[in-house]
Amino acid sequence: RGLLPDSQSGFRERFRLQTRLLLFLEDIYSLMSNSAPVCTIFVDFRAAFDQLWFLGCIGKLRNLGIPSSFLNWIELWFNNRRCFIEINASKSRWFSIEKGGPQESVLTPTLFITYNCDIGSSLSSCISHFFADDLSGIMAGQLGINYSSQCLDLEKRVKVFLDQLEYYSCLTDQPINFNKTEAMFTAPAIVHPNFVIHFCHGTKEIIKWVPEYKYLGYLISSKLGWDIWLFFSISS
């Protein structure tokens, strides 16, 4: 209690998905009301719960001040975990693992969000929202300058955000799925972003701009209207 930030709504009592969605939209509307272009990056962590690093998690929990009695119990829960791979009814031999919690356990998501409780402070260049392993980072161009300069400033902020995200990903051994990480550009006028987002230094990985994104089960468009969501709701 008190360890998790308010920006994390997943697997927590009295934290609703719809509230997270409304807070997310409110932040974008607030930034746009100042006539600033906004970039939202939706980050997809690769097989998030399966990448939970045992030693890193225990070390993080110890630094957070978790009582030793709980810490010892969690460490025993992690120890001697094994798995096998099954393809077309053929099973591999059992082998030991050092990452990943069982999907059916309620403890796995709890440990995951606790392990990543400091990610918001590590991504200080953006307004961050979390729902379990879903991360969205919101950035806006500087106020009080012309639109072209705002876009240049926004591009710099996006690069800082990605540098911070890359560092956190390496530090926590939590890989990011480049193919499913996407960006959405929102501005008072209907325009398109004029810069390319490269994910990591020295790579050709590019984050794709999308006109709409399904966030927490709801379709969000760059126009921030509800027409797409209403259309699909009525159609289904």
Short mmCIF file of C-alpha atoms in Angstrom, two decimals:
data_model
loop_
_atom_site.label_atom_id
_atom_site.label_comp_id
_atom_site.label_asym_id
_atom_site.label_seq_id
_atom_site.Cartn_x
_atom_site.Cartn_y
_atom_site.Cartn_z
CA ARG A 1 0.00 0.00 0.00
CA GLY A 2 1.38 3.40 -0.96
CA LEU A 3 4.00 1.88 -3.27
CA LEU A 4 2.00 2.07 -6.49
CA PRO A 5 1.49 5.41 -8.28
CA ASP A 6 -2.00 6.73 -8.96
CA SER A 7 -1.21 6.54 -12.68
CA GLN A 8 -1.32 2.71 -12.46
CA SER A 9 -4.88 1.36 -12.59
CA GLY A 10 -4.42 -2.30 -13.48
CA PHE A 11 -5.23 -5.09 -10.98
CA ARG A 12 -6.00 -2.65 -8.19
CA GLU A 13 -9.07 -2.37 -6.02
CA ARG A 14 -11.21 0.75 -6.64
CA PHE A 15 -9.22 1.66 -9.77
CA ARG A 16 -11.48 1.42 -12.81
CA LEU A 17 -10.46 1.04 -16.45
CA GLN A 18 -12.97 3.69 -17.53
CA THR A 19 -11.51 6.19 -15.06
CA ARG A 20 -8.04 5.64 -16.53
CA LEU A 21 -9.42 6.19 -20.02
CA LEU A 22 -11.14 9.45 -19.03
CA LEU A 23 -8.02 10.75 -17.26
CA PHE A 24 -5.98 9.88 -20.34
CA LEU A 25 -8.34 11.81 -22.63
CA GLU A 26 -8.53 14.74 -20.21
CA ASP A 27 -4.74 15.15 -20.33
CA ILE A 28 -4.73 15.26 -24.13
CA TYR A 29 -7.66 17.70 -24.27
CA SER A 30 -5.95 19.91 -21.70
CA LEU A 31 -2.73 20.08 -23.72
CA MET A 32 -4.62 20.71 -26.96
CA SER A 33 -6.59 23.56 -25.38
CA ASN A 34 -3.30 25.47 -25.33
CA SER A 35 -3.02 25.06 -29.13
CA ALA A 36 -0.07 22.70 -28.81
CA PRO A 37 0.53 19.62 -30.98
CA VAL A 38 0.42 16.42 -28.95
CA CYS A 39 2.12 13.07 -29.50
CA THR A 40 0.93 9.97 -27.67
CA ILE A 41 3.07 6.85 -27.79
CA PHE A 42 1.42 3.55 -26.93
CA VAL A 43 4.13 1.20 -25.69
CA ASP A 44 3.77 -2.56 -25.92
CA PHE A 45 5.99 -4.61 -23.64
CA ARG A 46 6.87 -7.96 -25.18
CA ALA A 47 5.13 -10.81 -23.31
CA ALA A 48 5.16 -8.62 -20.22
CA PHE A 49 4.31 -11.12 -17.47
CA ASP A 50 6.49 -13.77 -19.11
CA GLN A 51 9.45 -11.36 -18.88
CA LEU A 52 9.20 -10.72 -15.13
CA TRP A 53 12.83 -10.97 -13.98
CA PHE A 54 13.04 -12.91 -10.70
CA LEU A 55 16.31 -11.50 -9.33
CA GLY A 56 15.48 -7.97 -10.43
CA CYS A 57 12.04 -8.18 -8.84
CA ILE A 58 13.40 -9.43 -5.50
CA GLY A 59 16.03 -6.68 -5.51
CA LYS A 60 13.43 -4.02 -6.29
CA LEU A 61 11.07 -5.25 -3.57
CA ARG A 62 13.93 -5.25 -1.06
CA ASN A 63 14.79 -1.64 -1.96
CA LEU A 64 11.13 -0.70 -1.58
CA GLY A 65 11.21 -1.89 2.02
CA ILE A 66 8.99 -4.97 1.71
CA PRO A 67 9.16 -6.89 5.05
CA SER A 68 11.58 -9.81 5.00
CA SER A 69 8.83 -12.32 5.84
CA PHE A 70 6.94 -11.42 2.65
CA LEU A 71 10.17 -11.15 0.68
CA ASN A 72 11.28 -14.65 1.70
CA TRP A 73 7.89 -16.08 0.76
CA ILE A 74 8.00 -14.43 -2.68
CA GLU A 75 11.56 -15.62 -3.23
CA LEU A 76 10.51 -19.19 -2.45
CA TRP A 77 7.63 -18.79 -4.90
CA PHE A 78 10.14 -17.79 -7.59
CA ASN A 79 12.71 -20.51 -6.83
CA ASN A 80 13.04 -23.72 -8.86
CA ARG A 81 10.54 -22.74 -11.53
CA ARG A 82 10.59 -24.97 -14.59
CA CYS A 83 8.69 -25.22 -17.83
CA PHE A 84 8.53 -27.15 -21.07
CA ILE A 85 7.55 -26.32 -24.65
CA GLU A 86 4.78 -28.22 -26.42
CA ILE A 87 4.32 -28.17 -30.20
CA ASN A 88 1.77 -30.42 -31.90
CA ALA A 89 1.47 -32.64 -28.82
CA SER A 90 5.26 -33.06 -28.65
CA LYS A 91 6.81 -31.85 -25.41
CA SER A 92 10.36 -30.75 -24.77
CA ARG A 93 12.32 -31.68 -21.68
CA TRP A 94 11.80 -29.62 -18.54
CA PHE A 95 14.20 -26.71 -18.12
CA SER A 96 14.76 -24.05 -15.46
CA ILE A 97 13.65 -20.44 -15.98
CA GLU A 98 14.69 -17.17 -14.38
CA LYS A 99 11.93 -15.00 -15.84
CA GLY A 100 8.15 -15.14 -16.07
CA GLY A 101 5.32 -15.85 -13.66
CA PRO A 102 2.42 -18.27 -14.19
CA GLN A 103 -0.39 -16.62 -16.13
CA GLU A 104 -3.15 -18.08 -13.95
CA SER A 105 -1.69 -16.73 -10.70
CA VAL A 106 -3.06 -13.52 -9.15
CA LEU A 107 0.40 -12.88 -7.70
CA THR A 108 2.07 -12.49 -11.12
CA PRO A 109 0.33 -9.22 -12.15
CA THR A 110 0.67 -7.85 -8.61
CA LEU A 111 4.42 -8.44 -8.65
CA PHE A 112 4.67 -7.06 -12.18
CA ILE A 113 3.07 -3.71 -11.40
CA THR A 114 5.04 -3.45 -8.15
CA TYR A 115 8.28 -4.24 -9.97
CA ASN A 116 7.50 -1.44 -12.42
CA CYS A 117 6.13 1.04 -9.87
CA ASP A 118 8.96 3.50 -10.59
CA ILE A 119 8.56 3.60 -14.35
CA GLY A 120 6.54 6.82 -14.18
CA SER A 121 9.32 8.69 -12.39
CA SER A 122 11.82 7.25 -14.87
CA LEU A 123 9.80 8.68 -17.77
CA SER A 124 9.78 12.25 -16.47
CA SER A 125 9.58 13.77 -19.96
CA CYS A 126 5.94 12.77 -20.46
CA ILE A 127 2.56 12.39 -18.81
CA SER A 128 2.29 8.65 -18.32
CA HIS A 129 -0.72 6.39 -17.89
CA PHE A 130 -0.61 2.70 -16.99
CA PHE A 131 -3.09 -0.14 -16.93
CA ALA A 132 -1.15 -3.27 -15.93
CA ASP A 133 1.39 -3.62 -18.76
CA ASP A 134 -0.24 -1.02 -21.04
CA LEU A 135 1.77 2.21 -21.10
CA SER A 136 0.89 5.45 -22.86
CA GLY A 137 3.17 8.48 -22.83
CA ILE A 138 1.75 11.91 -23.70
CA MET A 139 3.97 14.81 -24.82
CA ALA A 140 3.21 18.27 -26.18
CA GLY A 141 5.21 20.99 -27.91
CA GLN A 142 6.32 24.09 -26.04
CA LEU A 143 3.73 26.82 -25.54
CA GLY A 144 4.09 30.40 -26.71
CA ILE A 145 5.96 29.72 -29.97
CA ASN A 146 4.82 29.22 -33.56
CA TYR A 147 3.50 25.88 -34.76
CA SER A 148 6.62 24.84 -36.71
CA SER A 149 8.81 25.48 -33.68
CA GLN A 150 6.34 23.57 -31.49
CA CYS A 151 6.65 20.52 -33.77
CA LEU A 152 10.46 20.70 -33.60
CA ASP A 153 10.27 20.94 -29.82
CA LEU A 154 7.83 18.01 -29.71
CA GLU A 155 10.22 15.90 -31.78
CA LYS A 156 12.99 16.56 -29.25
CA ARG A 157 10.70 15.64 -26.35
CA VAL A 158 9.74 12.38 -28.07
CA LYS A 159 13.42 11.48 -28.49
CA VAL A 160 14.08 12.18 -24.81
CA PHE A 161 11.11 9.99 -23.88
CA LEU A 162 12.37 7.12 -26.02
CA ASP A 163 15.88 7.43 -24.57
CA GLN A 164 14.41 7.20 -21.07
CA LEU A 165 12.20 4.27 -22.09
CA GLU A 166 15.12 2.43 -23.69
CA TYR A 167 17.23 2.90 -20.55
CA TYR A 168 14.42 1.66 -18.29
CA SER A 169 13.81 -1.33 -20.56
CA CYS A 170 17.48 -2.35 -20.35
CA LEU A 171 17.68 -1.70 -16.62
CA THR A 172 14.67 -3.87 -15.79
CA ASP A 173 15.27 -6.48 -18.51
CA GLN A 174 11.79 -5.72 -19.83
CA PRO A 175 11.95 -5.84 -23.67
CA ILE A 176 9.68 -3.72 -25.82
CA ASN A 177 7.75 -4.96 -28.83
CA PHE A 178 8.77 -2.57 -31.60
CA ASN A 179 6.16 -3.84 -34.05
CA LYS A 180 3.23 -3.12 -31.73
CA THR A 181 4.44 0.19 -30.28
CA GLU A 182 2.62 2.98 -32.14
CA ALA A 183 2.21 6.75 -32.02
CA MET A 184 -0.74 9.07 -32.56
CA PHE A 185 -0.48 12.76 -33.45
CA THR A 186 -3.16 15.16 -32.24
CA ALA A 187 -3.35 18.86 -33.04
CA PRO A 188 -5.97 21.65 -33.07
CA ALA A 189 -5.82 21.65 -36.88
CA ILE A 190 -6.05 18.55 -39.06
CA VAL A 191 -2.40 18.03 -39.96
CA HIS A 192 0.07 15.18 -40.16
CA PRO A 193 3.33 14.87 -38.20
CA ASN A 194 6.38 15.90 -40.20
CA PHE A 195 9.02 13.85 -38.39
CA VAL A 196 9.99 10.19 -38.15
CA ILE A 197 10.32 8.47 -34.78
CA HIS A 198 13.33 6.17 -34.54
CA PHE A 199 13.06 3.88 -31.57
CA CYS A 200 16.66 3.23 -30.54
CA HIS A 201 19.99 4.77 -31.42
CA GLY A 202 21.77 2.97 -34.24
CA THR A 203 18.75 0.93 -35.33
CA LYS A 204 16.24 1.18 -38.15
CA GLU A 205 13.27 0.50 -35.89
CA ILE A 206 10.61 3.14 -36.58
CA ILE A 207 7.45 3.77 -34.60
CA LYS A 208 4.47 3.89 -36.92
CA TRP A 209 2.08 6.86 -36.87
CA VAL A 210 -1.55 5.73 -36.71
CA PRO A 211 -4.77 7.77 -37.14
CA GLU A 212 -6.52 5.70 -34.48
CA TYR A 213 -5.63 3.27 -31.71
CA LYS A 214 -7.56 0.76 -29.64
CA TYR A 215 -6.66 1.85 -26.12
CA LEU A 216 -8.00 -0.21 -23.20
CA GLY A 217 -10.66 -1.64 -25.48
CA TYR A 218 -11.84 1.74 -26.84
CA LEU A 219 -11.01 3.13 -30.27
CA ILE A 220 -9.33 6.53 -29.91
CA SER A 221 -8.87 8.63 -33.05
CA SER A 222 -6.49 11.53 -33.64
CA LYS A 223 -9.58 13.77 -33.81
CA LEU A 224 -10.51 12.63 -30.28
CA GLY A 225 -14.10 12.16 -31.35
CA TRP A 226 -16.38 9.31 -30.36
CA ASP A 227 -17.72 8.67 -33.88
CA ILE A 228 -15.52 5.62 -34.58
CA TRP A 229 -16.27 4.06 -31.20
CA LEU A 230 -20.02 4.67 -31.64
CA PHE A 231 -19.94 3.22 -35.15
CA PHE A 232 -18.32 -0.02 -34.01
CA SER A 233 -20.56 -0.21 -30.92
CA ILE A 234 -23.70 0.12 -33.04
CA SER A 235 -22.38 -2.29 -35.67
CA SER A 236 -21.63 -4.97 -33.11
#
